[in-house]
CSV table of C-alpha atoms in Angstrom, one decimal:
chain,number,residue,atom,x,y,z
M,1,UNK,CA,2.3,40.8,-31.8
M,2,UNK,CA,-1.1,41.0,-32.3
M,3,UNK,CA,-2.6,39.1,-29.9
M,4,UNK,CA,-1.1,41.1,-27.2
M,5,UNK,CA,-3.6,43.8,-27.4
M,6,UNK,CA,-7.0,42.9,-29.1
M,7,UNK,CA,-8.1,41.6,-26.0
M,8,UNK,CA,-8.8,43.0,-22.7
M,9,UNK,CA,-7.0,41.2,-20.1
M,10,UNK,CA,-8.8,38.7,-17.4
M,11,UNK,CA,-7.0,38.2,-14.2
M,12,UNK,CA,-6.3,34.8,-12.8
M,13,UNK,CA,-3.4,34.0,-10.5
M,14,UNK,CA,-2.0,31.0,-11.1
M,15,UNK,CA,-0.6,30.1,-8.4
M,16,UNK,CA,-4.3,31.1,-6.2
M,17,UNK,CA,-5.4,28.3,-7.7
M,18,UNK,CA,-3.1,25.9,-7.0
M,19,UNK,CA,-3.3,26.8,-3.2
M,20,UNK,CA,-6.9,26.8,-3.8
M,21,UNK,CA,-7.2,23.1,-5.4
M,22,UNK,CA,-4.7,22.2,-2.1
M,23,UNK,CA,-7.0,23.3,0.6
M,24,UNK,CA,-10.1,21.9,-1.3
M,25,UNK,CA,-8.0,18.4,-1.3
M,26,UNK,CA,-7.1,18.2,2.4
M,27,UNK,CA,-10.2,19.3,3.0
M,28,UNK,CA,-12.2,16.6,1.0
M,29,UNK,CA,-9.7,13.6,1.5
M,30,UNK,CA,-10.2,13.8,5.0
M,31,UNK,CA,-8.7,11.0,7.5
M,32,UNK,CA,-6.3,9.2,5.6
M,33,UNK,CA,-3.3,6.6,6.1
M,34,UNK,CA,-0.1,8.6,4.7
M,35,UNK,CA,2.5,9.8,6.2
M,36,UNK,CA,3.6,13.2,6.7
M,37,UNK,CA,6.3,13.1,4.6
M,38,UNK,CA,4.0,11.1,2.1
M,39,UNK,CA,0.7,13.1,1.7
M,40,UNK,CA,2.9,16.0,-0.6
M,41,UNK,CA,3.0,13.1,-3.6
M,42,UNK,CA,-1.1,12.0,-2.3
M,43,UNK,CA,-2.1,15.3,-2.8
M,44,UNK,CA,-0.3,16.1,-5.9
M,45,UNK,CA,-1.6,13.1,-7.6
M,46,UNK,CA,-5.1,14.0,-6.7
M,47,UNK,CA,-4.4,17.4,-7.9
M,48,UNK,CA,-3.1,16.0,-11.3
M,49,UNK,CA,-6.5,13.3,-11.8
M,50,UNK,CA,-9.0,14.6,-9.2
M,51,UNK,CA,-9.2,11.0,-8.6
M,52,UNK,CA,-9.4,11.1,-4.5
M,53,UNK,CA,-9.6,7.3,-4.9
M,54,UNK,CA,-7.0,7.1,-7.3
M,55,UNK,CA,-4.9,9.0,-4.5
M,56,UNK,CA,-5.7,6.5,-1.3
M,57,UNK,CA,-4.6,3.3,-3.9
M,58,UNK,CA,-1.2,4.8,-3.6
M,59,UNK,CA,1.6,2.2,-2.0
M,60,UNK,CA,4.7,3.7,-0.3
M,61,UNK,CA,7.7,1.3,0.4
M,62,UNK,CA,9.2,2.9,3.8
M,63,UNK,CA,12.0,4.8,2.2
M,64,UNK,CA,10.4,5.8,-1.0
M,65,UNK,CA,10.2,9.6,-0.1
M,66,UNK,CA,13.7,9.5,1.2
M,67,UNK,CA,15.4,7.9,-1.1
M,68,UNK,CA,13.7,10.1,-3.5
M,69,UNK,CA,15.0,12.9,-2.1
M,70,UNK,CA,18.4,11.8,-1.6
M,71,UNK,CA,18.7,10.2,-5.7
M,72,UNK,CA,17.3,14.2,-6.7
M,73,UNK,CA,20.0,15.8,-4.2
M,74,UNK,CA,22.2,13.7,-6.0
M,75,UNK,CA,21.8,14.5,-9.3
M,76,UNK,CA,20.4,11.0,-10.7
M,77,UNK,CA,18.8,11.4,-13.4
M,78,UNK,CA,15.0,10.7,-13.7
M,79,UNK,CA,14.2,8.2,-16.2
M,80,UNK,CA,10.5,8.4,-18.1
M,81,UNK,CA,9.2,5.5,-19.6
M,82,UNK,CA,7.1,8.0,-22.3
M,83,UNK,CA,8.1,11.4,-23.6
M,84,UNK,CA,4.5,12.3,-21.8
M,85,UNK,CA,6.1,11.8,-18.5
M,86,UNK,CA,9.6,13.8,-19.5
M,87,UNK,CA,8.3,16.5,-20.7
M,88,UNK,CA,5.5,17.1,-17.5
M,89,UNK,CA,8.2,16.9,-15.1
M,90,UNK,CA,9.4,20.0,-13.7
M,91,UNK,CA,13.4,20.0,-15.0
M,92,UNK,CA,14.6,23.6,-13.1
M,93,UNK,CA,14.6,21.4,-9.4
M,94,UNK,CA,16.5,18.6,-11.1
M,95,UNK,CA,18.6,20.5,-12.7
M,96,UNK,CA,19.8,22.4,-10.2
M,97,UNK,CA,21.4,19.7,-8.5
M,98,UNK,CA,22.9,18.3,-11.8
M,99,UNK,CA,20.2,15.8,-13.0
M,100,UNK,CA,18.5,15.7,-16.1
M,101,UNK,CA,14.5,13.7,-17.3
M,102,UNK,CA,15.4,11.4,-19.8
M,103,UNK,CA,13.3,9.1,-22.2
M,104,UNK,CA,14.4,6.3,-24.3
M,105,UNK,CA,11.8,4.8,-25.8
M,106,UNK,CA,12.7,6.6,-29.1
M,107,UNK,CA,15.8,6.1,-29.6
M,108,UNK,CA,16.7,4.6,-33.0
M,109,UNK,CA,18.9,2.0,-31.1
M,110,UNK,CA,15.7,1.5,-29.2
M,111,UNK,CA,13.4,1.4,-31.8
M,112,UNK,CA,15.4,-1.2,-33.7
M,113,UNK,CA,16.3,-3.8,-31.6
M,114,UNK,CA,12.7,-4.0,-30.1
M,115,UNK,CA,11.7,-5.3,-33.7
M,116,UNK,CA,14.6,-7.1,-34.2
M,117,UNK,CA,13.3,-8.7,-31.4
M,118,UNK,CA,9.4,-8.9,-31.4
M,119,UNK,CA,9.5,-7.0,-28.1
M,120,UNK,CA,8.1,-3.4,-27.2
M,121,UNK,CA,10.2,-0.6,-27.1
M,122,UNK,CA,9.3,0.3,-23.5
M,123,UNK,CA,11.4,-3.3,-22.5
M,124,UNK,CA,14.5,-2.1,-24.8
M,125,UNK,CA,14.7,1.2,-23.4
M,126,UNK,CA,14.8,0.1,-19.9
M,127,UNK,CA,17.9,-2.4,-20.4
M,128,UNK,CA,19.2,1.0,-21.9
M,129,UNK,CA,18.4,2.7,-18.9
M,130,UNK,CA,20.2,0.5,-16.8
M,131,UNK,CA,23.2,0.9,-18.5
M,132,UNK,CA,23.1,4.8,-18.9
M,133,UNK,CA,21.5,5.7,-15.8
M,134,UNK,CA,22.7,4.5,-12.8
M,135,UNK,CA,20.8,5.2,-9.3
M,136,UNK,CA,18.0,6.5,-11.3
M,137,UNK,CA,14.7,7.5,-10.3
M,138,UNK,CA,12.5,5.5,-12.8
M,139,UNK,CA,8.8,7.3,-13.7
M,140,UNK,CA,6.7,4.6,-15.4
M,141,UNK,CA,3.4,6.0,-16.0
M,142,UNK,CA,2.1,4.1,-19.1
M,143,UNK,CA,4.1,0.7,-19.6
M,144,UNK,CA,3.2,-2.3,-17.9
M,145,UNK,CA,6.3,-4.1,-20.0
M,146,UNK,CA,9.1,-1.5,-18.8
M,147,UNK,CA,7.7,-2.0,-14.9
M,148,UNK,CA,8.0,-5.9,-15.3
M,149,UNK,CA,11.2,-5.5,-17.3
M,150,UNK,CA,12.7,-3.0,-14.4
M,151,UNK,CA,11.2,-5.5,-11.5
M,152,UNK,CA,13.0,-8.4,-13.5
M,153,UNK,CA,16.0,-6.7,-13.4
M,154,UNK,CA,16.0,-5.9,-10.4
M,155,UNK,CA,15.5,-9.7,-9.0
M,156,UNK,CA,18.5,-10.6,-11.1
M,157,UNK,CA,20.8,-7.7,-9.2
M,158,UNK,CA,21.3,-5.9,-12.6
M,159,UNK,CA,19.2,-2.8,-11.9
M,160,UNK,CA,20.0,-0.8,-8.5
M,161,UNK,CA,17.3,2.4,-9.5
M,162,UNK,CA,17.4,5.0,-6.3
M,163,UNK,CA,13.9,4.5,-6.7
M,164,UNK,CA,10.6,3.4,-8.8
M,165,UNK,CA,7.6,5.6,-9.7
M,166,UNK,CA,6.0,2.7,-11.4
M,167,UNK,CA,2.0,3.7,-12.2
M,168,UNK,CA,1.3,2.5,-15.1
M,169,UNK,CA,-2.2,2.5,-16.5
M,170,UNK,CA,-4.1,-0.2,-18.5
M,171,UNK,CA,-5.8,-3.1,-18.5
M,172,UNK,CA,-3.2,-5.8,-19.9
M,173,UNK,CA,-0.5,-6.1,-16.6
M,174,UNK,CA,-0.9,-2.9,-15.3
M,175,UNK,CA,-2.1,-4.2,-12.4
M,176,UNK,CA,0.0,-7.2,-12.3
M,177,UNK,CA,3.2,-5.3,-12.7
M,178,UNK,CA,2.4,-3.1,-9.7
M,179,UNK,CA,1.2,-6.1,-7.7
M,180,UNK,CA,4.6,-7.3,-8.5
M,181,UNK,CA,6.4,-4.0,-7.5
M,182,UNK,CA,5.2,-4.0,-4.1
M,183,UNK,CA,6.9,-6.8,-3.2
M,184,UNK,CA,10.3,-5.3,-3.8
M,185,UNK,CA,12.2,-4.4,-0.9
M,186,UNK,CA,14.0,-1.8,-2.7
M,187,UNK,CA,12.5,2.0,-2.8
M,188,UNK,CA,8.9,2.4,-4.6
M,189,UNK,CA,5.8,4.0,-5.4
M,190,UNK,CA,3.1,2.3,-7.1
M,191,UNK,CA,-0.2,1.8,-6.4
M,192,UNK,CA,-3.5,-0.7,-6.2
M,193,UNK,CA,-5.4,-1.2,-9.5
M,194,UNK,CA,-5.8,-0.6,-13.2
M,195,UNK,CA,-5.3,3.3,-12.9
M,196,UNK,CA,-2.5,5.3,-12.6
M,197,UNK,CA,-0.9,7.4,-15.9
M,198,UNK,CA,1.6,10.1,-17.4
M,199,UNK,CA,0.4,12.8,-14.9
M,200,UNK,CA,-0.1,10.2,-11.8
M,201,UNK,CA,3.9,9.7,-12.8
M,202,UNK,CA,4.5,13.6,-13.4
M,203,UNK,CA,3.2,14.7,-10.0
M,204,UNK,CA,5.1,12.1,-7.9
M,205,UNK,CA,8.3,13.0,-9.0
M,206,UNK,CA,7.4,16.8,-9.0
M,207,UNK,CA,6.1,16.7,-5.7
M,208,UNK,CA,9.3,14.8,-4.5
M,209,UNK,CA,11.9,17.6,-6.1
M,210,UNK,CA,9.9,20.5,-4.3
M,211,UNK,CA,10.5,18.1,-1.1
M,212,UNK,CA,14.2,17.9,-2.1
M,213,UNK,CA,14.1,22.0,-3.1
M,214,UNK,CA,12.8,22.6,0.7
M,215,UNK,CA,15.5,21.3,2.2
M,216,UNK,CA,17.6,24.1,1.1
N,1,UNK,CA,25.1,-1.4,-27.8
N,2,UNK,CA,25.9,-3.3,-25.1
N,3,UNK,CA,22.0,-3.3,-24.1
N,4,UNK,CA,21.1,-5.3,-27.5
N,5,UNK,CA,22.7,-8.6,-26.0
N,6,UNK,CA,22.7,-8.8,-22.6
N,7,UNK,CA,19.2,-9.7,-22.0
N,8,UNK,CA,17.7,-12.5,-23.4
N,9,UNK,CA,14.2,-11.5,-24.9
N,10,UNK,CA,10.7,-11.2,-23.5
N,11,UNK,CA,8.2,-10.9,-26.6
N,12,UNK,CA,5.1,-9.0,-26.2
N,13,UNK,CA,2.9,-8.0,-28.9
N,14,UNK,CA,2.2,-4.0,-28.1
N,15,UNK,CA,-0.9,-4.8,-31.0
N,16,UNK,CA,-1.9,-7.9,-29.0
N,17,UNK,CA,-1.9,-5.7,-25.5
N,18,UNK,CA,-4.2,-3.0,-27.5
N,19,UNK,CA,-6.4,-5.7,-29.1
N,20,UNK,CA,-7.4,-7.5,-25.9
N,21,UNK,CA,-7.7,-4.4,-23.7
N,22,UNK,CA,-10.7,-2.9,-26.1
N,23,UNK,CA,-12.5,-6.0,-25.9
N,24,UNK,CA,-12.3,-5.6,-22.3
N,25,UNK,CA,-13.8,-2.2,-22.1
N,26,UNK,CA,-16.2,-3.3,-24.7
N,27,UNK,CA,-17.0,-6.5,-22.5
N,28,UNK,CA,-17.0,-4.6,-19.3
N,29,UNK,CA,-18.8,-1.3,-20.3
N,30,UNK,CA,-22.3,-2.8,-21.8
N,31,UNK,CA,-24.7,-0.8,-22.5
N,32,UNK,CA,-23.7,3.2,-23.3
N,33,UNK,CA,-25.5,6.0,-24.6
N,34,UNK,CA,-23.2,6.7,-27.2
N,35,UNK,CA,-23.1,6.4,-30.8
N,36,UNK,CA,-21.5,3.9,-33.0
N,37,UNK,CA,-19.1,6.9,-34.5
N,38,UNK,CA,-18.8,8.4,-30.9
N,39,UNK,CA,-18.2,5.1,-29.3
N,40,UNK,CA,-13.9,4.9,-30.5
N,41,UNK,CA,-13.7,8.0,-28.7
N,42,UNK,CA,-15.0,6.4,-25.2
N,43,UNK,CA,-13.1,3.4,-25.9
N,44,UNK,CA,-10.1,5.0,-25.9
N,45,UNK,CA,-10.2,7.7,-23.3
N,46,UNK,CA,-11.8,4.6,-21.2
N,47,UNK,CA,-8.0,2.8,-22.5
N,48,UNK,CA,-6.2,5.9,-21.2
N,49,UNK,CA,-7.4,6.2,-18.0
N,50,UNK,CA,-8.7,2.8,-17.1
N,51,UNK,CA,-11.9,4.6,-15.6
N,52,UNK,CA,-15.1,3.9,-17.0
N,53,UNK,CA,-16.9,6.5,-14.6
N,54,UNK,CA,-15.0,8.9,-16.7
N,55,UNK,CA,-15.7,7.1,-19.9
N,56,UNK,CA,-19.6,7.4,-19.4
N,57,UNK,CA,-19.1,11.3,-18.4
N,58,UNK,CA,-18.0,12.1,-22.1
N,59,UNK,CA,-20.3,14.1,-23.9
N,60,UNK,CA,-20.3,14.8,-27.6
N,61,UNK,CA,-22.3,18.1,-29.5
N,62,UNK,CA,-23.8,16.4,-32.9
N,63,UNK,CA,-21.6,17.2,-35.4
N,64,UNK,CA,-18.5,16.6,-33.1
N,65,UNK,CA,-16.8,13.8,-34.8
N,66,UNK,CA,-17.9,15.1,-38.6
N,67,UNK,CA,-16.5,17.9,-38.0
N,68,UNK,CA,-13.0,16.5,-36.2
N,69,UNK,CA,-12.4,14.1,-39.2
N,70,UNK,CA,-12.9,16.9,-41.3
N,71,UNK,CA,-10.6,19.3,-39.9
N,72,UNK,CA,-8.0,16.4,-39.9
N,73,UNK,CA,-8.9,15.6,-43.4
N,74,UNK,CA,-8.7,19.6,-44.1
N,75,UNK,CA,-5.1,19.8,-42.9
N,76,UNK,CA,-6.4,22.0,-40.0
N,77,UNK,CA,-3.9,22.0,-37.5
N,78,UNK,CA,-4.5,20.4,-33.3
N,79,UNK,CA,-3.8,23.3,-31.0
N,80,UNK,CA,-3.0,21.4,-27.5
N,81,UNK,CA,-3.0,23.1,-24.5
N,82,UNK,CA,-0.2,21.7,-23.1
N,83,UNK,CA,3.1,20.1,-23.9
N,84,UNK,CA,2.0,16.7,-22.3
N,85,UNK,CA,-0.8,17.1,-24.8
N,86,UNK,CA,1.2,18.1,-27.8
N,87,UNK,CA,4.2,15.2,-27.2
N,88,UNK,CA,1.2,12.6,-26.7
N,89,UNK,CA,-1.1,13.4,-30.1
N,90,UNK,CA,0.1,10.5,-32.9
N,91,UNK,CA,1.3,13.4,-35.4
N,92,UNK,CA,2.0,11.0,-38.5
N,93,UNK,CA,-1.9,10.7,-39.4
N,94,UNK,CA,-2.3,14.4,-38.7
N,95,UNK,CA,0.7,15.2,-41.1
N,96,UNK,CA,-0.4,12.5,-43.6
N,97,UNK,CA,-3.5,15.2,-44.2
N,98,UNK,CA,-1.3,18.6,-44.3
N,99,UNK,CA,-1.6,19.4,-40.3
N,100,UNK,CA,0.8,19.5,-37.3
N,101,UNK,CA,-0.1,19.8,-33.9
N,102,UNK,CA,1.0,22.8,-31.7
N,103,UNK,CA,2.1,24.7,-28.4
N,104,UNK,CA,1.9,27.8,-27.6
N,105,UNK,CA,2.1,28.0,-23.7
N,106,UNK,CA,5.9,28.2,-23.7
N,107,UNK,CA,6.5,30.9,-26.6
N,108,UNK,CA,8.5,33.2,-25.5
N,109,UNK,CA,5.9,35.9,-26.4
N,110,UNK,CA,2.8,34.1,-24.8
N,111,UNK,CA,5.0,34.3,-20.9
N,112,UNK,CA,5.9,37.4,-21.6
N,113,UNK,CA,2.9,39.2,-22.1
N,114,UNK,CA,0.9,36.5,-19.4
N,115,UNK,CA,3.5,38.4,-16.8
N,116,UNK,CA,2.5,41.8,-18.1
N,117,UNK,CA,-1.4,41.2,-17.7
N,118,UNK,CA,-0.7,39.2,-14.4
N,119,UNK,CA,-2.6,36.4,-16.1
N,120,UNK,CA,-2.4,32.7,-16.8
N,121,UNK,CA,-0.2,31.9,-20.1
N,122,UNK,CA,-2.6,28.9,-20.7
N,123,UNK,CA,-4.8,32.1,-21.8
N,124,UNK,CA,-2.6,34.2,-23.8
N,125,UNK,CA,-1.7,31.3,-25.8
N,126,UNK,CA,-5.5,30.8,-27.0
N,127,UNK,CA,-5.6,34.4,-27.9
N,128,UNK,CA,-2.1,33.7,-30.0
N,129,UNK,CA,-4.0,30.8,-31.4
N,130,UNK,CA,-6.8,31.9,-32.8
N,131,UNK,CA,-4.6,34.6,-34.4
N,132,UNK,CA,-2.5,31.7,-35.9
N,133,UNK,CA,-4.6,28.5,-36.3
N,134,UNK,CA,-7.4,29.1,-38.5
N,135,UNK,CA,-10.2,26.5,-38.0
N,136,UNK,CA,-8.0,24.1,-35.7
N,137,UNK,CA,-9.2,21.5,-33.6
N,138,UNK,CA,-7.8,23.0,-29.6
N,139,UNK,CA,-7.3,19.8,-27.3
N,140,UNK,CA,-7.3,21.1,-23.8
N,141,UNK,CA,-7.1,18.8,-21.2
N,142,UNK,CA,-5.4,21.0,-18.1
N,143,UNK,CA,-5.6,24.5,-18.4
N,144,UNK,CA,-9.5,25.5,-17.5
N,145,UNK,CA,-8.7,29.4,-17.7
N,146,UNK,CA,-7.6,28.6,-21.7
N,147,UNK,CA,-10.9,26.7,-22.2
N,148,UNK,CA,-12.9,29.5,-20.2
N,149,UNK,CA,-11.3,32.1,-23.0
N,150,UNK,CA,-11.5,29.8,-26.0
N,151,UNK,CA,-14.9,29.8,-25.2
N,152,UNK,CA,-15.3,33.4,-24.6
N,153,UNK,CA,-13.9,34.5,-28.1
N,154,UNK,CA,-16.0,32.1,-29.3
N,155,UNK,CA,-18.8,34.1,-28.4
N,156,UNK,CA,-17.6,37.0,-29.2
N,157,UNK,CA,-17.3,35.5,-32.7
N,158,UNK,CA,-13.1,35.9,-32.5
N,159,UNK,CA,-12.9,32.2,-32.9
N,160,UNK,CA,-14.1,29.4,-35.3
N,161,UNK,CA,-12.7,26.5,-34.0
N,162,UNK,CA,-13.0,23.9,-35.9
N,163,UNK,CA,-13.9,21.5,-32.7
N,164,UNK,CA,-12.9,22.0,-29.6
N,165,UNK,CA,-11.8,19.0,-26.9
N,166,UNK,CA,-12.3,20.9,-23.7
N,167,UNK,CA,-11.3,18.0,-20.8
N,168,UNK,CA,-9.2,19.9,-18.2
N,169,UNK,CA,-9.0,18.2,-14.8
N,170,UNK,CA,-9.1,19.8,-11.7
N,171,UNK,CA,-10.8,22.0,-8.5
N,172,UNK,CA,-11.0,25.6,-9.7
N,173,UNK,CA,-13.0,26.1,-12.8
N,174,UNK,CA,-12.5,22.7,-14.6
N,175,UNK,CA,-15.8,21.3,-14.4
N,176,UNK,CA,-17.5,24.9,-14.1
N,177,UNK,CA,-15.6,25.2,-17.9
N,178,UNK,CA,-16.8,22.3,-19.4
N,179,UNK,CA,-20.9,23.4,-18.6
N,180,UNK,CA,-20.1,26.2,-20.2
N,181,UNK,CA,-18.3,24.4,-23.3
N,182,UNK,CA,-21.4,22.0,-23.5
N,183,UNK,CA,-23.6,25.1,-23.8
N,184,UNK,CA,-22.2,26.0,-27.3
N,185,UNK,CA,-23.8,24.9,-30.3
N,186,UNK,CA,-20.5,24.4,-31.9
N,187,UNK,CA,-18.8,20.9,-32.3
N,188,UNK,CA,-17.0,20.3,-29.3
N,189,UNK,CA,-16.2,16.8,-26.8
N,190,UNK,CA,-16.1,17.0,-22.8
N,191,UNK,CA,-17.1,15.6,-19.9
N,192,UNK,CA,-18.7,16.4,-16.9
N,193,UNK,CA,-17.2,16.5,-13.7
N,194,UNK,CA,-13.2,17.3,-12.4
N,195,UNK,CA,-11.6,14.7,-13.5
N,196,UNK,CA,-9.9,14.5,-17.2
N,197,UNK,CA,-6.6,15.5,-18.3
N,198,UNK,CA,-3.9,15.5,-21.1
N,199,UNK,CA,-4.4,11.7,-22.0
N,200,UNK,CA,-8.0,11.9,-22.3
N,201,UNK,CA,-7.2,15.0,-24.2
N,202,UNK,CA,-4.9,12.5,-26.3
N,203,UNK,CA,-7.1,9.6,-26.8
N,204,UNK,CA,-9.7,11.8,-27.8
N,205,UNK,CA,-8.0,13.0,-30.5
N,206,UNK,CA,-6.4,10.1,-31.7
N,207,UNK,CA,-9.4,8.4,-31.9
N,208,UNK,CA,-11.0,11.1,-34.2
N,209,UNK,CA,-7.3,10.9,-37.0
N,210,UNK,CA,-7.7,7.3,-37.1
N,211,UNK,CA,-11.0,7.3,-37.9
N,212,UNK,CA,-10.0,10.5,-40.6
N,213,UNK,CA,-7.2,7.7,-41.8
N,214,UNK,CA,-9.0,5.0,-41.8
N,215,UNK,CA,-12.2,6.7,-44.4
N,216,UNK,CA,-9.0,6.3,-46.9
């Protein structure tokens, strides 16, 4: 093609500056209150917003990273509340251990019973989920209504999810729904606030597959 | 499905959610530099993020929104960066006009020739792009090294963009690429600082195809 040789090349290693952006992080974040085991998803979401503040408001539940780890060594699938959030997450580590990223918030079943109903689609394609998915990891980076939907579920013993990602952004229930997360005792990782987002969602679950890669 | 009837339903307006969240960030934001045509843009990046710090650092060349709505309104197509980008951009208003909205990063061409240079396919993509999307409005909100070339061939007179949203996020290069950006007299939107990212990427650009739509 043409493209390939109009221009002289200019050398950038990717991965330099992904090792580069780490150092900077540790460096900058300082003393902070994670865990070993949970500073790889603090760091990675600081990475994906450069947001070191947006990074501290993360929650852990105490077997969050675990159970992470265990539902990807699995093979659950991961569940994404917004195609946004399926298609940043990195599939190869999932696969390899037989899970897949999933989305159903456009799904024509989907799509038409959340107007049959006066609902949002986000709600709808969680009770799909449910049914579909079982032991999933759930990544909700964008919709208050799926979080509150899952939580709900949850309470009434018809969700068991290996665990929730739940960060939505916003300013309608965002919050709210988080606040109401944390006080599952089930597996989760939300955090404090309005913000959150797609790639707040993305680098959790990413950085919790390369946890699950390590162990061999 | 089984999903349709098990639940009983929880109505939420998704228009209602939308509604009252701008009047927060109207309500909450006061007084802003911006311009009445600029200000859907910060409204809705401000939406996406929840972060008004980020909001504020927007910053718009003259003729930025003109000439957005008019590359919509042309048909032009919205080159993103990245897949997050390109799932996230509403395409129906884009297509109502004659456009689409594209990827290059993951042609099999653009990694093949990134791995013979040794060099980041976030750049060989722009160079594909300018080859193959003539006056197109580029939305890059991760990849600094594709900004830093867009920006170079622009110089070098090898692209006419038609605007370019340059809002990567991150520690090596992002905010360094978006000085340079808002030292072009050519119509582009960024911000200043690290953070940004593929939804501020997103909400800058749907902002601009609803306000092409909505000039009938």
């Amino acid at each position: 093609m043409d493209f390939k040789t109009e221009f002289k090349p200019l050398t950038v290693q990717p991965q330099e500056i992904e090792e580069r952006s780490f150092e900077m992080i540790t460096e900058e974040l300082g003393e902070h209150p994670f865990t070993e085991e949970q500073y790889p998803v603090v760091q990675r979401v600081i990475h994906a917003s450069a947001d070191f503040e947006l990074g501290r408001s993360l929650v852990f539940h105490r077997d969050a990273i675990t159970a992470g780890i265990k539902a990807i060594r699995e093979g659950r699938p991961v569940v994404a509340d917004v195609q946004m959030v399926q298609v940043g997450i990195s599939k190869p580590r999932i696969a390899k251990f037989g899970g897949d990223v999933r989305v159903y918030i456009s799904d024509p079943d989907v799509m038409e019973e959340a107007k049959r109903l006066n609902t949002t689609r986000a709600i709808i394609s969680i009770r799909k989920a449910i049914l579909e998915a079982e032991g999933a990891i759930y990544a909700i980076g964008n919709a208050p209504t799926a979080l509150l939907e899952l939580i709900r579920l949850v309470k009434e013993g018809a969700a068991k999810p290996g665990l929730i990602v739940g960060v939505p952004v916003g300013f309608v229930s965002a919050a709210e729904s988080k606040e109401e997360l944390a006080k599952l005792d089930i597996p989760f990782i939300t955090n404090i606030g309005r913000k959150g987002g797609s790639p707040v969602a993305v680098a959790t679950v990413n950085a919790i597959s390369l946890m699950a890669e390590r162990l061999g």
